[in-house]
Each structure stands twice: as structure tokens, then as C-alpha cells.
Coordinates of C-alpha atoms and ligand atoms in Angstrom, one line a residue:
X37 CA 0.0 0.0 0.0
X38 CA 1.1 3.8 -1.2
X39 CA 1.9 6.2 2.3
X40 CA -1.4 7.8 1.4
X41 CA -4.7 6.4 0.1
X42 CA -8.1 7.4 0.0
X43 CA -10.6 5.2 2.1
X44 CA -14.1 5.5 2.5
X45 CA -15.5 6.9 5.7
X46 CA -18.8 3.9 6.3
X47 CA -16.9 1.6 8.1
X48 CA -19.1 -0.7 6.5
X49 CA -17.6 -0.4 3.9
X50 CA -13.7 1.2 4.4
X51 CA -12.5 0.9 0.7
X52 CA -9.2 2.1 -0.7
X53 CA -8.7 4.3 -3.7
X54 CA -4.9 5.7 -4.4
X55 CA -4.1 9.3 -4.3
X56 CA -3.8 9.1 -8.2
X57 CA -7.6 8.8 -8.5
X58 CA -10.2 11.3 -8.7
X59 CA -13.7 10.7 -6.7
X60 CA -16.1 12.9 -4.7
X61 CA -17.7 10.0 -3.3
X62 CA -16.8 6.4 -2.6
X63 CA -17.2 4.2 -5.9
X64 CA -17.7 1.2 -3.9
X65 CA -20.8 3.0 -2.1
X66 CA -22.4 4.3 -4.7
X67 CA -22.3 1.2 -6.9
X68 CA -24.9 -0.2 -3.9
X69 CA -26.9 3.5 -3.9
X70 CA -25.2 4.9 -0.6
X71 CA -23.1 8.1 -0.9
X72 CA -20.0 8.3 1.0
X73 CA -17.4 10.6 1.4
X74 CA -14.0 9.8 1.8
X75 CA -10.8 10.8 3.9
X76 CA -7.4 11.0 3.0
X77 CA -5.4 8.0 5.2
X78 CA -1.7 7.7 5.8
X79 CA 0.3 4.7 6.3
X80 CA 2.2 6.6 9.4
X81 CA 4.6 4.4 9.9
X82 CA 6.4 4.7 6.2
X83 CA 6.3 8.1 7.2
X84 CA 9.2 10.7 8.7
X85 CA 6.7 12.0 11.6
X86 CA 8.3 14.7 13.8
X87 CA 8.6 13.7 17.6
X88 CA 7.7 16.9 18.1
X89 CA 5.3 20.0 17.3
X90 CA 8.3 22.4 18.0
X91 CA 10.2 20.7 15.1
X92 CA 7.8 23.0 13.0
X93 CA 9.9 26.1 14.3
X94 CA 13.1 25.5 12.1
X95 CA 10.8 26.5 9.4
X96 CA 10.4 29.8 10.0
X97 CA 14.2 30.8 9.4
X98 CA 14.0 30.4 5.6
X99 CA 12.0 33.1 4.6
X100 CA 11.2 32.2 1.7
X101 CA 14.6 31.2 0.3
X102 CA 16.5 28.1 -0.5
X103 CA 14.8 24.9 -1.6
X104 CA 12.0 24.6 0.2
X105 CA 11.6 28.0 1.6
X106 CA 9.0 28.1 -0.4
X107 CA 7.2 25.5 1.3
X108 CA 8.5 26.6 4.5
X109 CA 7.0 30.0 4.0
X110 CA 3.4 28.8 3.2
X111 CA 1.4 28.5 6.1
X112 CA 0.1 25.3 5.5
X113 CA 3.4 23.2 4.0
X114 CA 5.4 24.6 6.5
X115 CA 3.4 21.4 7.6
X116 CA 3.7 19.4 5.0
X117 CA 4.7 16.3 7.6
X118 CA 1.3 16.3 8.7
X119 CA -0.6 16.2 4.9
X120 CA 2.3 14.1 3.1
X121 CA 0.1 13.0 0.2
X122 CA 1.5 14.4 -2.8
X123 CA 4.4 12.3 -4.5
X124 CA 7.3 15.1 -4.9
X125 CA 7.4 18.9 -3.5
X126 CA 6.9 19.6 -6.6
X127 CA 3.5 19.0 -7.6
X128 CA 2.6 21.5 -4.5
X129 CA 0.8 24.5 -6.0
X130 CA 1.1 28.0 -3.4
X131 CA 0.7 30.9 -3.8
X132 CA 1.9 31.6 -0.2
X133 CA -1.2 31.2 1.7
X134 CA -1.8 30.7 5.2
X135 CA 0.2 33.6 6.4
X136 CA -2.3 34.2 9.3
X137 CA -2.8 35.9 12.9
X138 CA -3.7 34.4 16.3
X139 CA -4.6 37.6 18.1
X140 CA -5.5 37.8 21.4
X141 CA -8.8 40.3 21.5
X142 CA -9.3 41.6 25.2
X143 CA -11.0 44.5 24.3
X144 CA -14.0 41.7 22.8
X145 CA -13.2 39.5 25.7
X146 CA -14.1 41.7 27.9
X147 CA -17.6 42.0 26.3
X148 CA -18.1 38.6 26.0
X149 CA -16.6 37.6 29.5
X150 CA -13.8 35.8 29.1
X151 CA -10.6 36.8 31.3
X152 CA -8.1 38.9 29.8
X153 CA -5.4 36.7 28.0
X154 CA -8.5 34.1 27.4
X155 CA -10.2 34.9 23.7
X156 CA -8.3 34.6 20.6
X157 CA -9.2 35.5 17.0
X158 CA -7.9 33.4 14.3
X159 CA -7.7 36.0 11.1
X160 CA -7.9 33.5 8.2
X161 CA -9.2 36.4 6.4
X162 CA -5.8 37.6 5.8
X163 CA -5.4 34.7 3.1
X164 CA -4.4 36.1 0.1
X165 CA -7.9 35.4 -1.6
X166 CA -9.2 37.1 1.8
X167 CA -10.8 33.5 3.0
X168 CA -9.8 30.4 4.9
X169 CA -10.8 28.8 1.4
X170 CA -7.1 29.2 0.3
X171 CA -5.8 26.7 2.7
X172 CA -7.8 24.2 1.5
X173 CA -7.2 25.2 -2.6
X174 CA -3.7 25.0 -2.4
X175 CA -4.2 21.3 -1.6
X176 CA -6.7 20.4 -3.7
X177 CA -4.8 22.6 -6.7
X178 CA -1.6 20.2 -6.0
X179 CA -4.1 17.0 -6.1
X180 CA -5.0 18.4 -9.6
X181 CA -1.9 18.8 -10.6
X182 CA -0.9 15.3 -9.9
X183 CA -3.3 14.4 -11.5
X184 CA -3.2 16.3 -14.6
X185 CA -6.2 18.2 -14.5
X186 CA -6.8 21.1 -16.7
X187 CA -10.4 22.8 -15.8
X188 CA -11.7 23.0 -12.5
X189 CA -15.1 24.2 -11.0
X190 CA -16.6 25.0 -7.8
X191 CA -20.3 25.6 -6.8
X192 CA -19.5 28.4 -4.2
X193 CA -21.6 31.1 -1.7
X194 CA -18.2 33.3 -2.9
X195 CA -15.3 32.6 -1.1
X196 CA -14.6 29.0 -2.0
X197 CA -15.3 30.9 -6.3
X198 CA -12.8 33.5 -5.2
X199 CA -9.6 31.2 -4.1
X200 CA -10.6 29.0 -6.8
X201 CA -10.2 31.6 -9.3
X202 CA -6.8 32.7 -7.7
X203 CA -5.4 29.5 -7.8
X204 CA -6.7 28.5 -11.0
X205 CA -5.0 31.5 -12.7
X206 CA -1.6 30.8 -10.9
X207 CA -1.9 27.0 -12.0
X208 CA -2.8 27.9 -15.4
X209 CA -6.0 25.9 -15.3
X210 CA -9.2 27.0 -16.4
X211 CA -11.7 27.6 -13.4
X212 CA -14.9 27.6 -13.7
X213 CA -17.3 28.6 -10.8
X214 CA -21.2 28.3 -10.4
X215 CA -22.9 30.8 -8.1
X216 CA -26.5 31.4 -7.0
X217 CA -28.3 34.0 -8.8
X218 CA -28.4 37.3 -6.5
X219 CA -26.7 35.6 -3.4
X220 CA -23.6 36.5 -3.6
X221 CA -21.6 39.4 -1.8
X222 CA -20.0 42.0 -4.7
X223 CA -16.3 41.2 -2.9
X224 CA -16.5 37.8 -3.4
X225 CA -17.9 38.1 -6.9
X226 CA -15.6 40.7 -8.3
X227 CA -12.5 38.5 -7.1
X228 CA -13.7 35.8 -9.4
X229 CA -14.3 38.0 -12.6
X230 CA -10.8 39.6 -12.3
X231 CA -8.9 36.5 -11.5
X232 CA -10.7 35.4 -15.2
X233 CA -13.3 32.5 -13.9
X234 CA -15.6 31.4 -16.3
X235 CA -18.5 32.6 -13.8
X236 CA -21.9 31.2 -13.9
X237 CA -24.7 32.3 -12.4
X238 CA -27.4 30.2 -12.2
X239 CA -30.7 30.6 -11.4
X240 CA -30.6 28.9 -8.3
X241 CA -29.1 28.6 -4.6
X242 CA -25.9 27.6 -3.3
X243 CA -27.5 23.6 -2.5
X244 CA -29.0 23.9 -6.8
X245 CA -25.3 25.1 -7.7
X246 CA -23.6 22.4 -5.6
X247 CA -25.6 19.4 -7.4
X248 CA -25.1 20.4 -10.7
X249 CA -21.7 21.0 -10.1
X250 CA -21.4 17.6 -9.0
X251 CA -23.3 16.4 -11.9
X252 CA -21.0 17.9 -14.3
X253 CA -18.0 16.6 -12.7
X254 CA -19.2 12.9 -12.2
X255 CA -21.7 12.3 -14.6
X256 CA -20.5 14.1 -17.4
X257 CA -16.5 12.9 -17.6
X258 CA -16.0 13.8 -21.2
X259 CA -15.7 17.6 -20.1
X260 CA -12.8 16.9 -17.6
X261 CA -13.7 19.0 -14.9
X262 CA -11.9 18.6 -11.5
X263 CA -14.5 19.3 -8.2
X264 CA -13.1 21.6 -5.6
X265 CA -15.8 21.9 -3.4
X266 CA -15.3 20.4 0.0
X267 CA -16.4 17.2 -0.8
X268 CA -13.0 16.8 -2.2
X269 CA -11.1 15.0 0.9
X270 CA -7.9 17.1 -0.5
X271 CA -9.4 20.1 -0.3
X272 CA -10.1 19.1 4.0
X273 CA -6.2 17.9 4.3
X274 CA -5.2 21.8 3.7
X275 CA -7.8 23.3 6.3
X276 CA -6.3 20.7 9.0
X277 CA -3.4 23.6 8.8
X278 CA -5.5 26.1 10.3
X279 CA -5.4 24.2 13.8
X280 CA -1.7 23.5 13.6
X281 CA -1.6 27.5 13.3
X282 CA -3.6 28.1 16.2
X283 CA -1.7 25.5 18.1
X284 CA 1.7 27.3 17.0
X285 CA 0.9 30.8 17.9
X286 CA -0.4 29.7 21.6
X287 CA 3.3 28.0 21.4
X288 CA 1.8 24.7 21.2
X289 CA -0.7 25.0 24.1
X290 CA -3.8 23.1 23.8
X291 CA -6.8 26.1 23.8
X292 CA -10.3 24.8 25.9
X293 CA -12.7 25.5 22.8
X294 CA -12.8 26.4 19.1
X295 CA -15.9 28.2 17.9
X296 CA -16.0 28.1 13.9
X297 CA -19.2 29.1 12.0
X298 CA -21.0 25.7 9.9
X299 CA -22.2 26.0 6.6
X300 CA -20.5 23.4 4.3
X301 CA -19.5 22.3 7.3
X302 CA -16.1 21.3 5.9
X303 CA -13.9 23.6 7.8
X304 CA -15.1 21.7 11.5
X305 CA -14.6 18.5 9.8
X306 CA -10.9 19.2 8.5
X307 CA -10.3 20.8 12.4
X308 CA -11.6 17.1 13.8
X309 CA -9.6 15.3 11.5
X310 CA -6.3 17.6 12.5
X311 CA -6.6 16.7 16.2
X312 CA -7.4 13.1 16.1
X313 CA -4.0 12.7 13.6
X314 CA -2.3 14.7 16.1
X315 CA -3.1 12.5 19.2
X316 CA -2.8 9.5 17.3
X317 CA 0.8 10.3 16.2
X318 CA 1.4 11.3 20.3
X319 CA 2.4 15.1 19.3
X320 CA -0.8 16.2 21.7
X321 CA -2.3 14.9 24.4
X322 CA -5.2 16.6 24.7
X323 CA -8.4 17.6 22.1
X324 CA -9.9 21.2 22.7
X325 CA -13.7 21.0 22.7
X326 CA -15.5 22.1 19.4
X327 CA -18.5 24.1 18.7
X328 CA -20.1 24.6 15.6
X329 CA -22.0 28.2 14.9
X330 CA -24.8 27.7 12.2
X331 CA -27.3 30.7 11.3
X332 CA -30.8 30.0 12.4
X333 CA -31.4 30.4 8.9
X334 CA -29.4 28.3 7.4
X335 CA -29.2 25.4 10.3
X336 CA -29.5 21.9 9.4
X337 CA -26.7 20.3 11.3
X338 CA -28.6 22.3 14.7
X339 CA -31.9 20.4 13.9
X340 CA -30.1 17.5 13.8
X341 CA -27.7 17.3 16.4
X342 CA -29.8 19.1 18.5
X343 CA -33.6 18.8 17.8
X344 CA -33.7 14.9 16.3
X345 CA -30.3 13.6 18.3
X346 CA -28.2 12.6 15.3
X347 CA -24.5 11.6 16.7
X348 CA -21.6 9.5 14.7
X349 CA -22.0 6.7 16.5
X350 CA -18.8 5.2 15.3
X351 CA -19.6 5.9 11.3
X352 CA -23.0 4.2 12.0
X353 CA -25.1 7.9 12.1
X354 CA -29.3 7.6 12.1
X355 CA -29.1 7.8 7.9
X356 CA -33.5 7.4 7.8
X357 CA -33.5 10.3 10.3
X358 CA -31.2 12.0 8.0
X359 CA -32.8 11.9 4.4
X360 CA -36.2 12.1 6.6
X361 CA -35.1 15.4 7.2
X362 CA -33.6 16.8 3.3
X363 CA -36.8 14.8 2.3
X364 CA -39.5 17.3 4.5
X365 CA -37.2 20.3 3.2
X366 CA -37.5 19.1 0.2
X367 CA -41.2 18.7 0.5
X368 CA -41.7 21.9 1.8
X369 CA -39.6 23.9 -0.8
X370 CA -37.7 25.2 1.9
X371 CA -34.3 27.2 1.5
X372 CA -31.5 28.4 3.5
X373 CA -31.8 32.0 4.0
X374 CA -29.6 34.7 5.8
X375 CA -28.1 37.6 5.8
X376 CA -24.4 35.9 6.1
X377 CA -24.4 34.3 2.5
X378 CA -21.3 32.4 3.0
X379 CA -23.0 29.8 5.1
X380 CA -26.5 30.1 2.6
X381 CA -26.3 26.1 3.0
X382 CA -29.2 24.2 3.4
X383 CA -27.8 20.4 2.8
X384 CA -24.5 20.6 3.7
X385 CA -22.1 18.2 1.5
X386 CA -19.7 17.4 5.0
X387 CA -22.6 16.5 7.4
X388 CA -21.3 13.0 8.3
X389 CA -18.1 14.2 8.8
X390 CA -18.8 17.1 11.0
X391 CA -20.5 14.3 13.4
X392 CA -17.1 12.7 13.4
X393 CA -15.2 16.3 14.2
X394 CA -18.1 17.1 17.2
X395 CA -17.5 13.1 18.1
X396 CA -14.0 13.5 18.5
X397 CA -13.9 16.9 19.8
X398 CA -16.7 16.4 22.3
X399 CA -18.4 18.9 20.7
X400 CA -21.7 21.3 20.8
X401 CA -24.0 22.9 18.2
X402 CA -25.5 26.4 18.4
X403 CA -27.3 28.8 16.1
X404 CA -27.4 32.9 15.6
X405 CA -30.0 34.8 14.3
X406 CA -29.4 37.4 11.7
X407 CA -29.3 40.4 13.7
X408 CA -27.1 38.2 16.1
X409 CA -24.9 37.9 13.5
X410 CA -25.0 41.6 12.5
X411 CA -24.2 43.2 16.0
X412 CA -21.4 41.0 16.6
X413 CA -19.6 41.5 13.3
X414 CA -20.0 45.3 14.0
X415 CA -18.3 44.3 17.4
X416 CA -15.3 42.3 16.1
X417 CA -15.0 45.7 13.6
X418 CA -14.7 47.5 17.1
X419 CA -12.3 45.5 19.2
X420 CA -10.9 43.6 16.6
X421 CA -9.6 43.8 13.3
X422 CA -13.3 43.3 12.0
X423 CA -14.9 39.9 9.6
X424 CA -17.4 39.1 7.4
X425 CA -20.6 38.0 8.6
X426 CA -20.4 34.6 8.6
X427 CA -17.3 34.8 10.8
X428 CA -18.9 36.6 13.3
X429 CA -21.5 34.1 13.9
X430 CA -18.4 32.3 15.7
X431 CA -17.8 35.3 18.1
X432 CA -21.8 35.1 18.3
X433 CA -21.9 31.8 19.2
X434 CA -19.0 32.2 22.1
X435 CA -21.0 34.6 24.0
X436 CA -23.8 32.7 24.0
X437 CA -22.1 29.5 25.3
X438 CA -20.5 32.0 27.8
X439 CA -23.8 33.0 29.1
X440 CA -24.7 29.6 28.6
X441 CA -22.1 28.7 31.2
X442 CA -20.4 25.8 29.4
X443 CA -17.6 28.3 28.9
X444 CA -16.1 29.9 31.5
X445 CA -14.6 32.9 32.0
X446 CA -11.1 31.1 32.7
X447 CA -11.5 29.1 29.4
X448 CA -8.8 29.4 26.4
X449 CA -11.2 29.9 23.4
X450 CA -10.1 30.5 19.6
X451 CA -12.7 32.1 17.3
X452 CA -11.8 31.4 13.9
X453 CA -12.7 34.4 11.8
X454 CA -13.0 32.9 8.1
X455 CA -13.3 35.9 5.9
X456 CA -12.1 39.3 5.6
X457 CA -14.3 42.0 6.4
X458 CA -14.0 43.8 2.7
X459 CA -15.6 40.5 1.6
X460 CA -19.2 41.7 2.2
X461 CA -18.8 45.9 2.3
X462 CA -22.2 46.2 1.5
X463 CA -23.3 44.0 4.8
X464 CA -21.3 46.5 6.6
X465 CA -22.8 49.9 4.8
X466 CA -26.0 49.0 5.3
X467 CA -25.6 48.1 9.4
X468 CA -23.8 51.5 9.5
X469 CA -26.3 53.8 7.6
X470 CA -29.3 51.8 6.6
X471 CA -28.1 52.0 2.6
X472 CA -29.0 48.9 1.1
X473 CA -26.1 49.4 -1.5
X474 CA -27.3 45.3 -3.2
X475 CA -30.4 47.1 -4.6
X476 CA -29.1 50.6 -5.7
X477 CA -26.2 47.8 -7.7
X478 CA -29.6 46.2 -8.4
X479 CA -31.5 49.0 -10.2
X480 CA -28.3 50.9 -11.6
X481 CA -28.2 51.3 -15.4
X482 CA -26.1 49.4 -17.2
X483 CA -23.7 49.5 -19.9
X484 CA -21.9 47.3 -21.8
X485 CA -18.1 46.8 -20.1
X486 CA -15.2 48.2 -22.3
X487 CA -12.3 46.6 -20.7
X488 CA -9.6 44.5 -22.6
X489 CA -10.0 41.5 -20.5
X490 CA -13.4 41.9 -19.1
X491 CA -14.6 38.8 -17.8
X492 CA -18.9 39.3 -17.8
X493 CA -20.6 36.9 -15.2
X494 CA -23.0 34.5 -17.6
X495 CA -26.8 33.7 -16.8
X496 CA -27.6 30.2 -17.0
X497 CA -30.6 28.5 -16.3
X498 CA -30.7 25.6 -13.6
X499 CA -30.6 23.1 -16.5
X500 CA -28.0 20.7 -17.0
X501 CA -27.7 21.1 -21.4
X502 CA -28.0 24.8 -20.5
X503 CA -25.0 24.4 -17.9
X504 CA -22.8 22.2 -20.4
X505 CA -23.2 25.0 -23.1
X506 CA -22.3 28.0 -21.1
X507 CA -18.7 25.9 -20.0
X508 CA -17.9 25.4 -23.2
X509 CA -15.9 21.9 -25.1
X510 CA -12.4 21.2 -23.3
X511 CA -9.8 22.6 -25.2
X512 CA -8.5 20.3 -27.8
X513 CA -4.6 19.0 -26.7
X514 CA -1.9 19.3 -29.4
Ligands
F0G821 N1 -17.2 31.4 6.7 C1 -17.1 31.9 5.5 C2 -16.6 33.2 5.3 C3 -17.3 31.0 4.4 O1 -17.1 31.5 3.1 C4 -17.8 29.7 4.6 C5 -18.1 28.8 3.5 C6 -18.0 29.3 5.9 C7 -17.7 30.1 7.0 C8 -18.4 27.9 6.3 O2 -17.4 27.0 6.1 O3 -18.6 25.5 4.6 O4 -16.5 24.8 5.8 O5 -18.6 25.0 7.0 N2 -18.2 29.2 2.3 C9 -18.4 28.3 1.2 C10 -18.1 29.0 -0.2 C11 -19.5 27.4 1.2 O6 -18.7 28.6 -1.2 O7 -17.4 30.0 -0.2 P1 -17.8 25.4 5.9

């Protein structure tokens, strides 16, 4: 067996796929009519594993230079120990992401009442897309790579279109990115225009744009088209990188809770994965306690977890209870809706694996309302270096476990903040003065763009002959 493989996460089933395959799903599972998502496994013990998490440190000398100071200065192949599934250093594609901050906020402590020294804020929004997103690309862009992929495409709320786009243009790849008609915040969509994504909007959500995204990619090989939403287990093995950051800036103290907002739910699953590798391999010995931040309007995984009792159960989750659940939404024409648009998500893609990350994290669930969600964001802008909605609902979430008491005031806690407050400008206009700056964009005239390289955003229907005409043939090789 290769030092990394893919395996199925049913552990009735547990199949193996090499790293030089391409799935969203396990084969084996969905040749009996089960979906399954799969993990990327190592075979530790071919391995060079450090004996320590201090052996990271040497890394931070190079600067950039030398052989691998590359590597070194990327934020998430500085732990490339701890994802080793590429074949040479070579296939890795960065663009030196995962540069971030662990600051300690007791100006928002102190509003949220935690001690002084207590409440951190992870700024992934200092990625160069401006989004946690990136840590996960550069992965999934070297899994590409190795495996010779030339268009990729993403069904995104904006963030996940935006690094995607980066990347893709640093890659030379074509990316190609599917957003929900009217749901997406100008930041995000402008960064996938100028980074030259073929951008389709279709008339749709984010959960519409995710399934025909997947159809395109699975159903429809002939157009060669790569998936990099989350689903992609490569994608996961980049965000793990995020804890190992958080762990490094506290100089490798364990924290008492991490609070991350859920839409996807992809980023809680990578940070669950990250800390049961690390106490497997013996470099910690303890797991901080997880909890995951949904909006109330966007909250599957809180029904769920918390209204209908779903739990991992050791890979053996309620699966009736589940599609039960998607089927009533589904029933009732019922989609996600609020104001933080990055977590829009109604059936989120990384459910099953988020039960394994609150499993192994002995984790909790909440949810935010929308105004929730608005007065804290303003309040991370005040005493902190300020977010994007969605972030906030973490910071949100906190409080309210604070007041809750299952935090104390003595507790370490790490708020991730996963985008970059110019992300959503608008979100933060309108809180300020009442503009709602989306409808004067809305109802202001247009005119045809004039730029040499403008990259116009194309209206498809939600139809899948519609969708396979707007992306175009693959381009013809040689
Ligand atoms: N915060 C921000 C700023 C996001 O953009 C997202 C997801 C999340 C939180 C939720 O993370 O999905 O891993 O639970 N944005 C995706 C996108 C869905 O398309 O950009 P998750």
C-alpha cells in the first residue's frame, strides 16, 4: 500500500482508492446506492513523523529562500509532515497562503466575558484570496496537478469561487465557478471576474449550484472537470493547517474550545480530523472541545444534532432520520436564507463528517440569528480587526455559550474568523447607515463593459444542457 490512500469513511464499507484517482464520493458505495465521502489516510509508519510540534519552528528561518523555503513560508506546508500525500514537492501549487494571525482580543473579551489573555481570534481572512478557502485550494490545486487536470469548478456562496479563481490562474488551469443567482456578496464576486473564472450564475441557490456541479463533474466525464468543493477529501487535508496554526501561535498550548461558523461544514470537519492525527501520532495529548456556529437560517446540522439527536455513532449515524429530514425540506420547498451568505447552505455536503469532528472533539452545536450575526460583526469591527458576517457568527456563538455557562470565563477559546471584512462591504454599509447598497447595484443602469479583458458573469438556467453550453468543449490537446 502507497503512504497515502483514500478510504471510504462507512466503516461498513472502508474501501481504498490511491491518491492518483479522482472521486467525490466512494465508488464502492455508490455502486450499492449509498453516498460516502471519503478521507485521506496515511500509512504513518512509512512516514518521517516529527517527535515533536516544536520541530515546525526551524521552518520559519528560511524566509522564503532556499529549496523549500517556499514550502516553508506557506502556512500550510510549513506542515507538509502532517498532509504528506503528494508524491514530490513539486506537484505542490502556493501561492503563499496561510500567512495568518492568532490575536488575542481583550478589548471583545471583555464583552463577552472571558478573562483577559482568554479569547483569541484566528484571522484566516488575511489569506491572500481574503478567506480560509485558500488553505484548502492549495491542496486540492496540488491534487489536480498530480493528476493532470486542466479545468476545475466549484459551486460556491463566494469565497470558496474567489480562491478558486486565484489559484486556477496561478496553475494555469481553467476555473470555472457556479454561483447562485443574486446571493452572492460584490467582494467575493468581483475577485472571481478579475482573477478570469468562467463565472456562472445560475438561477438557483448555493445547495441547486452544488448538485449540478457535482453532476458535471461525475456524470459528465467527457468535459474533464476537477471538483473543488469540499467534498474533495484534498481540499479538508489543507484546512487541517488552520489548527496546527492556532496551536503554534499559543506556542503549542492546547486552547479549551474552538468556535467556527458551519455552513458546508467542511472547515469543523478538516479541524476534527487535524486533532485526532495529532493525538494518534502522540504530538498532543489533549483535544480542545469544538463548537459549531450555524445561522438560524441556514441550520440543518442544529436540527439535527440538536432537535432529532443525530450523533456519529462510530460511522453508523441515524441515515433514515437524516434523508427524513432533506426529504421534509425538500417537501416543503424550503431554503436556506440569511443575511451571512457564506453559510446560505441548506444540505451541507460534509454533514457526516462534522458528526465525526463534534464526536472526537466532544463537541456542541448552536445557532445565531441574523441580527445576532449583524451586531457581533460590527463588534469584532470595534475591538478587533473586523470579519465578514459569517465569521462573526463564531464570536456570536461564544458569547452565547459564555452566558450559557459551558464556557467559563477562565476558558482558552479561539474564534476562527474565516473571511475578511471587505468581503461583504455592503453588509457592513448597510448596518452602518441603513443603505442597502445590493439594490441601488440592483437598479443601476447598465452599460456594456469596455475593458480589454473583461470577464462578464454569464446567466444560465438551472438546466444541466444549459449548464454544459455555457462551460464550453475542453480545449483540444496538441
Ligand atoms: N465562513 C465563510 C466566510 C465562508 O465562506 C464559509 C463557506 C464558511 C464560513 C463555512 O465553512 O462550509 O466549511 O462550514 N463558504 C463556502 C463558499 C460554502 O462557497 O465560499 P464550511
Amino acid at each position: 500500500m502507497q503512504h497515502a490512500y483514500q478510504q471510504c469513511i462507512n466503516p461498513d464499507c472502508n474501501a481504498t482508492f490511491g491518491t492518483d484517482e479522482v472521486h467525490v464520493s466512494c465508488p464502492t458505495c455508490s455502486a450499492k446506492g449509498v453516498s460516502s465521502l471519503l478521507d485521506i489516510r496515511y500509512d504513518w509508519s512509512k512516514l518521517p513523523v516529527p517527535k515533536s510540534l516544536a520541530h515546525f519552528e526551524s521552518r520559519w528561518a528560511t524566509k522564503g529562500r532556499g529549496d523549500t523555503g517556499k514550502l516553508d513560508f506557506s502556512g500550510i506546508w510549513r506542515f507538509r509532515d502532517l498532509l504528506p500525500f503528494y508524491n514530490n514537492e513539486s506537484d505542490i501549487v502556493t501561492v503563499g497562503e496561510g500567512r495568518t494571525l492568532l490575536q488575542s482580543a481583550d478589548l471583545l473579551a471583555k464583552q463577552i466575558g472571558v478573562d483577559a489573555g482568554n479569547l483569541f481570534l484566528q484571522y484566516e481572512g488575511l489569506n491572500p484570496s481574503g478567506s480560509f478557502k485558500d488553505n484548502g485550494m492549495t491542496a486540492a490545486f496540488t491534487h489536480a496537478k498530480m493528476v493532470g487536470a486542466s479545468r476545475v469548478a466549484c459551486a460556491s456562496t463566494g469565497n470558496t469561487s474567489a480562491s478558486l479563481a486565484l489559484f486556477a490562474a496561478h496553475a494555469e488551469m481553467v476555473g470555472i465557478v457556479f454561483i447562485g443567482s443574486g446571493k452572492i456578496a460584490y467582494g467575493k464576486l468581483s475577485q472571481a471576474l478579475d482573477y478570469g473564472a468562467r463565472t456562472l450564475q445560475i438561477q438557483g441557490d448555493f445547495d441547486a449550484c452544488l448538485h449540478r456541479v457535482k453532476q458535471i463533474a461525475t456524470e459528465n466525464k467527457e468535459l474533464g472537470i476537477y471538483l473543488m468543493n469540499s467534498v474533495n477529501p484534498f481540499r479538508l487535508e489543507g484546512q487541517k493547517s488552520i489548527m496546527f496554526r492556532v496551536l503554534e501561535s499559543l506556542n503549542w498550548e492546547i486552547p479549551d474550545w474552538i468556535v467556527v461558523p458551519g455552513g458546508n461544514l467542511g472547515n469543523c470537519s478538516a479541524f476534527g480530523k487535524a486533532f485526532m492525527e495529532l493525538k494518534e501520532l502522540g504530538l498532543i495529548d489533549r483535544i480542545p472541545r469544538l463548537a459549531v456556529i450555524q445561522a438560524a437560517g441556514a441550520n440543518p446540522l442544529h436540527v439535527l444534532y440538536n432537535e432529532k439527536g443525530i450523533r456519529w455513532n462510530d460511522g453508523r449515524p441515524d441515515h433514515a432520520t437524516i434523508n427524513a429530514f432533506y426529504k421534509q425540506m425538500d417537501d416543503d420547498n424550503y431554503h436556506a436564507q440569511t443575511v451571512a451568505s457564506a453559510i446560505e447552505i441548506g444540505r451541507p455536503v460534509n454533514l457526516i463528517k462534522s458528526l465525526r469532528a463534534l464526536d472526537v472533539m466532544d463537541g456542541v452545536v448552536r445557532q445565531v440569528d441574523d441580527p445576532t450575526i449583524l451586531e457581533y460583526r460590527a463588534m469584532v469591527a470595534r475591538y478587533g480587526f473586523g470579519c465578514e458576517p459569517a465569521s462573526a457568527a463564531s464570536v456570536a456563538g461564544a458569547h452565547m455559550l459564555r452566558k450559557e455557562g459551558l464556557i467559563s470565563a477562565s476558558d482558552k477559546v479561539v474564534c476562527i474568523l474565516t473571511g475578511h471584512e471587505l468581503k461583504d462591504p455592503d453588509a457592513t454599509v448597510k448596518y452602518h447607515t441603513g443603505i442597502d447598497m445590493k439594490a441601488v447595484q440592483e437598479s443601476a443602469p447598465r452599460s456594456e463593459p469596455k475593458g480589454c479583458i473583461a470577464n462578464k458573469p454569464i446567466p444560465v438556467a438551472d438546466d444541466l444542457d444549459a449548464i454544459i453550453a455555457a462551460i464550453g468543449a475542453p480545449a483540444q490537446v496538441g
